[in-house]
């Protein structure tokens, strides 16, 4: 009898039509817990790190964790593949109801390989799995896809994950949307599109089995207590959601603006801040089994964007489709957010790409003709809206931006690389890390590129003293802190999983302890806080090995030149930057803490042995 | 035991919160069959014909018929109220799944009165009916309303009828949307908005009981046979849907263009015709229990409207958002159609209003400033899209057009009335009746104003010889024909009900006979073709009495001056018009056939006695 875990991995080969499931090997999953850990371990085992990400040989893995479907605030999934944007491990995360439904259907993970010969969908109803013809869904936006597909299958309460027109066209930062949530980053929607896979429909009837009911109940009770005691989680976060971070980053002077050229100079809190956004909120929604319900449904009721509704914009989208494109008009951000969701575009990468183009036009590097005559000035939200559409459909200049800023700047040349803000090809999220050094180090070293959630330095941004208080501007000690943030966050938020916001604002210092209690009671497999953290460390090491085999080295653990050479121009963090020397110092400390070879940036043999990982993984590096 | 009928009428008073149901009185419903007949009878009985349509004293009645939920191609409902656009009986019709679901919940009709003190929804789950708070849904478009409301109630397979922003703002031609269908005309969405009613949610668990199973089965079998024998229904209509009428009307030269100023001169069949539209169709959808599935899901895959999907555009929308606004670019029509559906606007009235404004601008009657600087030239689809939004949200000049062309032209003055194409305040549908005289007479006399479906002269437009062949350009005999079309169509399509397309293309000459067999076997109440037709006649007489009491006279049974004074300017029907004399001749014949007083235009005492209607209804006229 398997507890907690569903106990099976579903394999679907779209080239051959072969569908089968394998029993989950607990010895295989336990060291990495599940979720993204299981996904990345499968990726390393089953996918050649040198594979073309958009070829049939790449795999697309959906992985839920042991807590999903049984524990509040855990209906999350990791989607893992080799990213077409970075060429590294691409892991994107989504919440909502689809993750729990996949678990209820009886699967810990779904591994999709090959490429269908025509547009297809996968329809999973417990053990009944079929590949269906989606020719008649091709071209639909993500809401329409979900509505029409559920009607066609007469499955109103099934859950659907799908791509929009952007994924169909292999836009390199296309996302995968379920309900109104997105596995947003790293272009996994393009991987899905490359497999001719429009959608996955799931309906599950099983429930998660608990090993020790009484212990489990007590642990969940404690979790709720901690959440209720938080001065932030319900009072502020439920009410405002992530946009409350606009105020925080503006106050610290690290809210990036105008393609990162105007941080501290343009921080329109009064129109885009968390408080301001509440005026557009009509109702709140949550993921499956979540009492926090941070999803703010916002509607524009008048003006040129009247009628647009979105669940969001989150803080990151407020940054990417607001401040970095110089827009301070929330209705335009709401409309742009909705369009990205409907077309299936990652809002962060989309905004960074448009901001990049805007700066190139303002600097005269690109002519107006080259951008299809659009008036791409910072602040022109009509141009933003038009460019979103062009990117999604790869029309005109949008066909260049659809490649992401790294490739776009290579195509454009003329020194445009300086304005392409990415790490390992992934566009930067919304924290100007020149004023938050450990956060910057996490951008530089995360296995998936500039990813704010893989080692979020909450200590620097929200002044949280867990595991200890830090000076956000200091360089020293940030290597160790970054490792802690990465390992704990990976283990708890991505593998168990647990919603990052409940981790940060609800459980905080108690997260490891509570998660250990819950995991042990749920699965019947004993685990302790140290072992949890170790699992996260394993995942970061396995991902590192995949990336190393894919060709990544220490040289890729870097920041955009702009952040290392130009100071923040104004505001509370004026004058800050992370010099190359700062970065090298932090990297040395980080590699040291990680037990990684400082030249190659990969685990030493000792570290492999310590983590119980096979040495042969290092062999063909 | 009641068969066929659900047996109950549900009453909801939004002012008091009172909710109760009454048993359906078979003696009350039988003479008018059900559907619109029941609804109009209730309207006359329960609503003062002089009531302000947007006051709490008006009622909004949803009425399904005895066949709904049991017979193929009958999942239709009539929504009845005093229309805020015309001040006459307003009846609008919709298909989809909501009508059957209302029947399954156990109701033949739902009568809504009063006005809620805050935005509300009605949630009907069989006998459990509540009024819920919809404050958090106010502002949502119609798709979003349906998605969010079903999520909030955790009722994924419930059906929702709702209004969009246009209904909330009392746009006088706001519609009511269920799924992707609309009870489109006569502004009943504004009545719903005036009651602060955002949505009605229904989930039913009952099935319709059949009185004589074997006879019923045989009758349904015969119905299917006739449908299969049709050379048009499946071969053409399933494939193209209503847009196949574009070709037909263009060939006859009666496809109106550019606010009816260019009929015969602008008929872009090659881009807007039924065949052309199929290139945009990705899949087909049908109403509950319909094998025909005429709903064409069309998607724009590239260009400025890429990503827009609509179920449609129907023929009428191809006219209203295409030819009469001078647009021949189908993607723009698809986008405009979707926006009208999302905002909850009747596409016909919306297009006629915009065409009206375009002609006024082109003629110099309105300045560009007066229309908010929009370039309202015929053919400018960007201006059409922008004006749709302005109307829905009553912004700028849209606030005037939101009143409908009749009131708008009164506000504007300056001779603009000539370009306001309406009858009794209802904007004209897409047949230039100058070249189809009985159809014109049906526009002039229909109880709800210019309504193409209340007495559709299929004999003139599709050359159908039922009940006999006619010359579409002749004046004589059209009064009698119009009465036949109105009575039979009302009885069968609106009261039983039956989908008008199955009536026309499937059953045709056999419709009355088949409907009599089905109704009798289903309900156990014997009926014959004559009695069916008589029921339709009763309904038209009852509606007439309501309108008479509301202040309508023979003078209102007219056509826009333009159609009586200006000839069709080109094409196969060039030179045609219906003069005042032609109209009077047809009206005299029509009143004669109807047994109506030729001065007042109301039933004589003899007619009332013949129909078994109470004479006192005529008393306070």
Coordinates of C-alpha atoms in Angstrom, one line a residue, chain A residues 7 29 67 88 116 164 168 263 270 287 309 321 341 392 451-452 470 527 533 545 571 578:
Chain A
X7 CA 2.0 5.4 -6.8
X29 CA 11.5 9.3 -5.3
X67 CA 1.2 16.5 -0.5
X88 CA 18.9 24.3 -19.4
X116 CA 1.9 13.7 -32.6
X164 CA -2.7 29.1 -26.8
X168 CA 1.3 26.5 -31.2
X263 CA 14.9 51.8 -11.3
X270 CA -0.1 55.2 -6.4
X287 CA -6.4 27.0 -5.6
X309 CA -10.9 40.8 -16.5
X321 CA 3.7 44.8 -18.3
X341 CA -2.9 34.4 -20.6
X392 CA 1.9 35.5 -29.9
X451 CA 14.1 32.7 -11.8
X452 CA 12.9 34.6 -8.7
X470 CA 20.8 40.0 6.8
X527 CA 11.7 12.4 7.3
X533 CA 16.8 20.3 3.1
X545 CA 24.6 18.0 -13.6
X571 CA 15.8 56.3 -5.3
X578 CA 26.8 44.1 -8.3

